């Protein structure tokens, strides 16, 4: 399904056009937004890069493990094509902005381009409303977010309660993993107001993704006075002060 989504995005890029001389500059944001540069006439092209496409670069081998047979061959060909087109689009940019030093490093390592860092806007409103008896996880339920690690930990601590406030492709797998554990609560996707209420009454948030680009959720947690139990990888090293605003664990 991911590959079908990518192909659909590429097809739709041809419709992203502007009237001549009406845009002195264009800002691209999104994993595949740079590919539309060929269809847009502007004297100044700026990319705000939240992350490079991970299925092409640092997580390519993990994606390959998910396929077999003809799907493996198709993925190899498709990722090779996308890598070539993505790097060609990168070369057309006049300015590249990374959303963190972590992403800046990836851009330099994998593509060889220079960039500047501008952190993304985060809501830093204090939603503190006390402290209940539970922890929260707000990461999407995807493999690389490692929510399974959180669930496995709490299966060994039945006296402690995590609230998983998200959804994703791994939701069924993770619910099955936690089956029978009365201390582990899944809420599914919630509205922002309800999420803030639960976060504001938690003990702490737990966030352990694999090489997160920046990570807005930990910033929102700290803004509400809730420490972050995180992993010492990626953007969390730039936002969480270990021992002061949270605890960073070496993987």
Short mmCIF file of C-alpha atoms in Angstrom, two decimals:
data_model
loop_
_atom_site.label_atom_id
_atom_site.label_comp_id
_atom_site.label_asym_id
_atom_site.label_seq_id
_atom_site.Cartn_x
_atom_site.Cartn_y
_atom_site.Cartn_z
CA UNK A 1 0.00 0.00 0.00
CA UNK A 2 2.93 2.35 0.67
CA UNK A 3 4.24 1.92 -2.86
CA UNK A 4 0.79 2.65 -4.35
CA UNK A 5 0.64 5.85 -2.28
CA UNK A 6 4.07 6.94 -3.54
CA UNK A 7 3.10 6.33 -7.17
CA UNK A 8 -0.11 8.32 -6.70
CA UNK A 9 1.87 11.22 -5.26
CA UNK A 10 4.24 11.24 -8.22
CA UNK A 11 1.33 11.28 -10.69
CA UNK A 12 -0.28 14.21 -8.91
CA UNK A 13 2.88 16.35 -9.00
CA UNK A 14 2.22 17.25 -12.64
CA UNK A 15 -0.82 19.26 -11.56
CA UNK A 16 1.15 21.46 -9.16
CA UNK A 17 1.72 24.47 -11.41
CA UNK A 18 1.62 28.23 -10.92
CA UNK A 19 1.06 31.15 -13.22
CA UNK A 20 4.39 32.55 -14.55
CA UNK A 21 6.04 35.27 -12.50
CA UNK A 22 3.46 35.11 -9.70
CA UNK A 23 5.67 33.36 -7.12
CA UNK A 24 9.06 34.96 -6.31
CA UNK A 25 9.87 31.87 -4.24
CA UNK A 26 8.36 28.50 -3.40
CA UNK A 27 8.74 26.50 -0.18
CA UNK A 28 8.49 22.71 -0.43
CA UNK A 29 7.68 20.60 2.62
CA UNK A 30 6.93 16.89 2.76
CA UNK A 31 8.89 13.76 1.90
CA UNK A 32 8.16 13.90 -1.81
CA UNK A 33 7.29 17.56 -2.32
CA UNK A 34 10.74 18.32 -3.85
CA UNK A 35 9.85 16.09 -6.84
CA UNK A 36 7.33 18.71 -7.97
CA UNK A 37 10.12 21.22 -8.62
CA UNK A 38 10.19 20.25 -12.31
CA UNK A 39 6.61 21.50 -12.70
CA UNK A 40 7.01 24.80 -10.86
CA UNK A 41 8.65 27.87 -12.36
CA UNK A 42 10.15 30.05 -9.64
CA UNK A 43 13.41 31.96 -9.29
CA UNK A 44 13.85 30.79 -5.69
CA UNK A 45 13.33 27.20 -4.55
CA UNK A 46 13.41 26.45 -0.81
CA UNK A 47 13.03 23.03 0.81
CA UNK A 48 11.99 22.55 4.43
CA UNK A 49 13.08 18.97 5.05
CA UNK A 50 11.45 17.11 7.94
CA UNK A 51 13.32 13.99 6.94
CA UNK A 52 14.72 12.34 3.84
CA UNK A 53 12.57 9.40 2.60
CA UNK A 54 13.66 6.63 4.93
CA UNK A 55 12.62 3.79 2.64
CA UNK A 56 15.30 5.01 0.21
CA UNK A 57 18.07 5.65 2.69
CA UNK A 58 18.54 4.61 6.33
CA UNK A 59 15.60 2.16 6.52
CA UNK A 60 15.90 0.65 3.04
CA UNK A 61 17.07 -2.77 4.27
CA UNK A 62 14.21 -2.95 6.77
CA UNK A 63 11.70 -2.27 4.01
CA UNK A 64 13.31 -4.95 1.84
CA UNK A 65 12.77 -7.47 4.63
CA UNK A 66 9.02 -6.84 4.41
CA UNK A 67 8.79 -7.99 0.79
CA UNK A 68 9.50 -11.20 -1.08
CA UNK A 69 9.45 -12.50 -4.64
CA UNK A 70 8.44 -10.01 -7.32
CA UNK A 71 7.66 -7.36 -4.69
CA UNK A 72 11.33 -7.34 -3.67
CA UNK A 73 12.42 -6.77 -7.27
CA UNK A 74 9.81 -4.06 -7.76
CA UNK A 75 10.86 -2.32 -4.54
CA UNK A 76 14.53 -2.36 -5.59
CA UNK A 77 13.71 -0.81 -8.95
CA UNK A 78 11.26 1.69 -7.48
CA UNK A 79 13.59 2.83 -4.67
CA UNK A 80 16.47 3.19 -7.16
CA UNK A 81 14.30 5.37 -9.39
CA UNK A 82 13.06 7.45 -6.47
CA UNK A 83 16.58 7.96 -5.14
CA UNK A 84 17.76 9.27 -8.50
CA UNK A 85 14.79 11.62 -8.90
CA UNK A 86 14.89 12.80 -5.28
CA UNK A 87 18.57 13.70 -5.42
CA UNK A 88 18.06 15.45 -8.76
CA UNK A 89 15.30 17.54 -7.15
CA UNK A 90 17.54 18.25 -4.15
CA UNK A 91 20.13 19.66 -6.54
CA UNK A 92 17.55 22.14 -7.88
CA UNK A 93 17.01 23.78 -4.49
CA UNK A 94 18.51 27.17 -3.71
CA UNK A 95 18.19 26.66 0.04
CA UNK A 96 17.69 23.53 2.14
CA UNK A 97 16.36 23.86 5.69
CA UNK A 98 16.48 20.85 8.03
CA UNK A 99 14.06 20.54 10.94
CA UNK A 100 16.82 19.37 13.30
CA UNK A 101 20.56 18.81 13.51
CA UNK A 102 19.76 15.11 13.25
CA UNK A 103 18.13 15.57 9.83
CA UNK A 104 20.88 17.97 8.82
CA UNK A 105 23.37 15.19 9.45
CA UNK A 106 21.36 12.71 7.36
CA UNK A 107 21.15 15.16 4.46
CA UNK A 108 24.91 15.57 4.51
CA UNK A 109 25.64 11.86 4.98
CA UNK A 110 23.29 10.40 2.38
CA UNK A 111 22.95 13.20 -0.18
CA UNK A 112 26.03 15.32 0.41
CA UNK A 113 24.12 18.61 0.56
CA UNK A 114 24.54 21.43 3.08
CA UNK A 115 21.58 22.79 5.01
CA UNK A 116 20.65 25.10 7.86
CA UNK A 117 18.55 24.10 10.89
CA UNK A 118 15.22 25.71 11.74
CA UNK A 119 13.24 23.81 14.35
CA UNK A 120 9.53 23.22 13.58
CA UNK A 121 6.82 25.14 15.45
CA UNK A 122 5.58 23.32 18.54
CA UNK A 123 2.66 24.01 20.84
CA UNK A 124 4.23 24.84 24.18
CA UNK A 125 1.03 25.50 26.11
CA UNK A 126 1.02 24.12 29.63
CA UNK A 127 -1.73 21.50 29.93
CA UNK A 128 -0.78 20.40 33.44
CA UNK A 129 -3.84 19.36 35.47
CA UNK A 130 -2.33 17.17 38.14
CA UNK A 131 -0.70 13.77 38.18
CA UNK A 132 -2.61 10.55 37.82
CA UNK A 133 -1.35 6.99 38.08
CA UNK A 134 -0.48 6.34 34.43
CA UNK A 135 2.10 6.98 31.71
CA UNK A 136 1.31 7.93 28.10
CA UNK A 137 2.58 6.94 24.68
CA UNK A 138 1.63 9.17 21.75
CA UNK A 139 3.78 7.66 18.99
CA UNK A 140 2.02 6.31 15.91
CA UNK A 141 1.68 2.55 15.95
CA UNK A 142 4.32 1.77 13.34
CA UNK A 143 7.22 -0.67 13.64
CA UNK A 144 9.95 1.97 13.73
CA UNK A 145 8.20 3.78 16.61
CA UNK A 146 8.94 0.74 18.82
CA UNK A 147 5.72 0.93 20.83
CA UNK A 148 6.02 -2.85 21.13
CA UNK A 149 9.05 -2.27 23.37
CA UNK A 150 6.89 -0.15 25.68
CA UNK A 151 4.16 -2.78 25.83
CA UNK A 152 6.63 -5.58 26.55
CA UNK A 153 8.09 -3.54 29.42
CA UNK A 154 4.67 -2.97 31.01
CA UNK A 155 3.72 -6.61 30.60
CA UNK A 156 6.48 -7.21 33.15
CA UNK A 157 5.12 -4.43 35.39
CA UNK A 158 1.38 -5.18 35.77
CA UNK A 159 1.15 -2.74 38.68
CA UNK A 160 1.95 0.19 36.35
CA UNK A 161 -0.37 1.55 33.68
CA UNK A 162 0.45 2.90 30.20
CA UNK A 163 -2.15 4.67 28.03
CA UNK A 164 -1.44 4.32 24.30
CA UNK A 165 -3.05 7.36 22.64
CA UNK A 166 -2.62 6.68 18.92
CA UNK A 167 -3.34 4.36 16.03
CA UNK A 168 -1.48 3.02 13.03
CA UNK A 169 -0.74 -0.03 10.91
CA UNK A 170 0.57 -2.02 13.87
CA UNK A 171 -2.47 -1.44 16.11
CA UNK A 172 -3.89 -4.95 15.72
CA UNK A 173 -0.50 -6.56 16.31
CA UNK A 174 0.11 -4.47 19.43
CA UNK A 175 -3.37 -5.06 20.84
CA UNK A 176 -2.78 -8.79 20.42
CA UNK A 177 0.58 -8.44 22.15
CA UNK A 178 -1.13 -6.78 25.12
CA UNK A 179 -4.09 -9.16 25.13
CA UNK A 180 -5.17 -10.00 28.65
CA UNK A 181 -3.07 -7.26 30.27
CA UNK A 182 -5.59 -5.14 32.19
CA UNK A 183 -3.00 -2.44 32.92
CA UNK A 184 -2.41 -1.55 29.23
CA UNK A 185 -5.02 0.80 27.73
CA UNK A 186 -5.47 1.66 24.04
CA UNK A 187 -7.57 4.70 23.20
CA UNK A 188 -7.08 4.85 19.44
CA UNK A 189 -6.77 8.26 17.82
CA UNK A 190 -8.12 11.09 19.95
CA UNK A 191 -8.85 14.73 19.34
CA UNK A 192 -6.16 17.19 20.40
CA UNK A 193 -8.19 18.52 23.33
CA UNK A 194 -8.71 15.06 24.83
CA UNK A 195 -5.08 14.13 24.25
CA UNK A 196 -3.97 17.26 26.09
CA UNK A 197 -6.26 16.43 29.01
CA UNK A 198 -4.82 12.93 29.37
CA UNK A 199 -1.23 14.10 28.89
CA UNK A 200 -1.74 16.84 31.48
CA UNK A 201 -2.78 14.28 34.09
CA UNK A 202 -0.06 11.68 33.38
CA UNK A 203 3.12 10.84 35.26
CA UNK A 204 5.36 11.06 32.19
CA UNK A 205 5.37 10.33 28.47
CA UNK A 206 7.33 7.46 26.95
CA UNK A 207 8.79 7.95 23.47
CA UNK A 208 11.32 5.49 22.06
CA UNK A 209 11.22 5.64 18.22
CA UNK A 210 14.07 4.60 16.00
CA UNK A 211 16.09 7.68 15.00
CA UNK A 212 13.22 10.16 15.24
CA UNK A 213 13.82 13.17 13.01
CA UNK A 214 12.81 15.82 15.58
CA UNK A 215 9.87 14.66 17.72
CA UNK A 216 7.18 17.22 18.55
CA UNK A 217 5.38 15.03 21.12
CA UNK A 218 8.25 15.11 23.66
CA UNK A 219 8.38 18.92 23.43
CA UNK A 220 4.64 19.17 24.08
CA UNK A 221 5.03 16.79 27.03
CA UNK A 222 7.80 18.85 28.62
CA UNK A 223 5.81 22.04 28.06
CA UNK A 224 3.09 20.51 30.24
CA UNK A 225 5.58 19.73 32.97
CA UNK A 226 5.68 16.03 32.15
CA UNK A 227 9.13 14.43 31.87
CA UNK A 228 10.01 12.30 28.87
CA UNK A 229 11.29 8.76 29.15
CA UNK A 230 12.99 8.44 25.80
CA UNK A 231 15.75 6.85 23.82
CA UNK A 232 19.06 8.59 23.26
CA UNK A 233 18.69 8.76 19.49
CA UNK A 234 17.85 11.31 16.84
CA UNK A 235 16.01 14.50 17.66
CA UNK A 236 15.40 13.60 21.31
CA UNK A 237 19.07 14.34 21.97
CA UNK A 238 18.34 17.92 20.88
CA UNK A 239 15.20 18.52 22.93
CA UNK A 240 15.32 16.43 26.12
CA UNK A 241 17.84 17.39 28.81
CA UNK A 242 18.76 14.05 30.32
CA UNK A 243 18.28 14.06 34.09
CA UNK A 244 16.42 17.40 34.07
CA UNK A 245 13.44 17.31 31.70
CA UNK A 246 13.49 13.58 31.18
CA UNK A 247 15.51 10.40 31.04
CA UNK A 248 17.27 9.23 27.89
CA UNK A 249 18.08 5.54 27.65
CA UNK A 250 20.89 4.20 25.46
CA UNK A 251 19.56 1.67 22.98
#
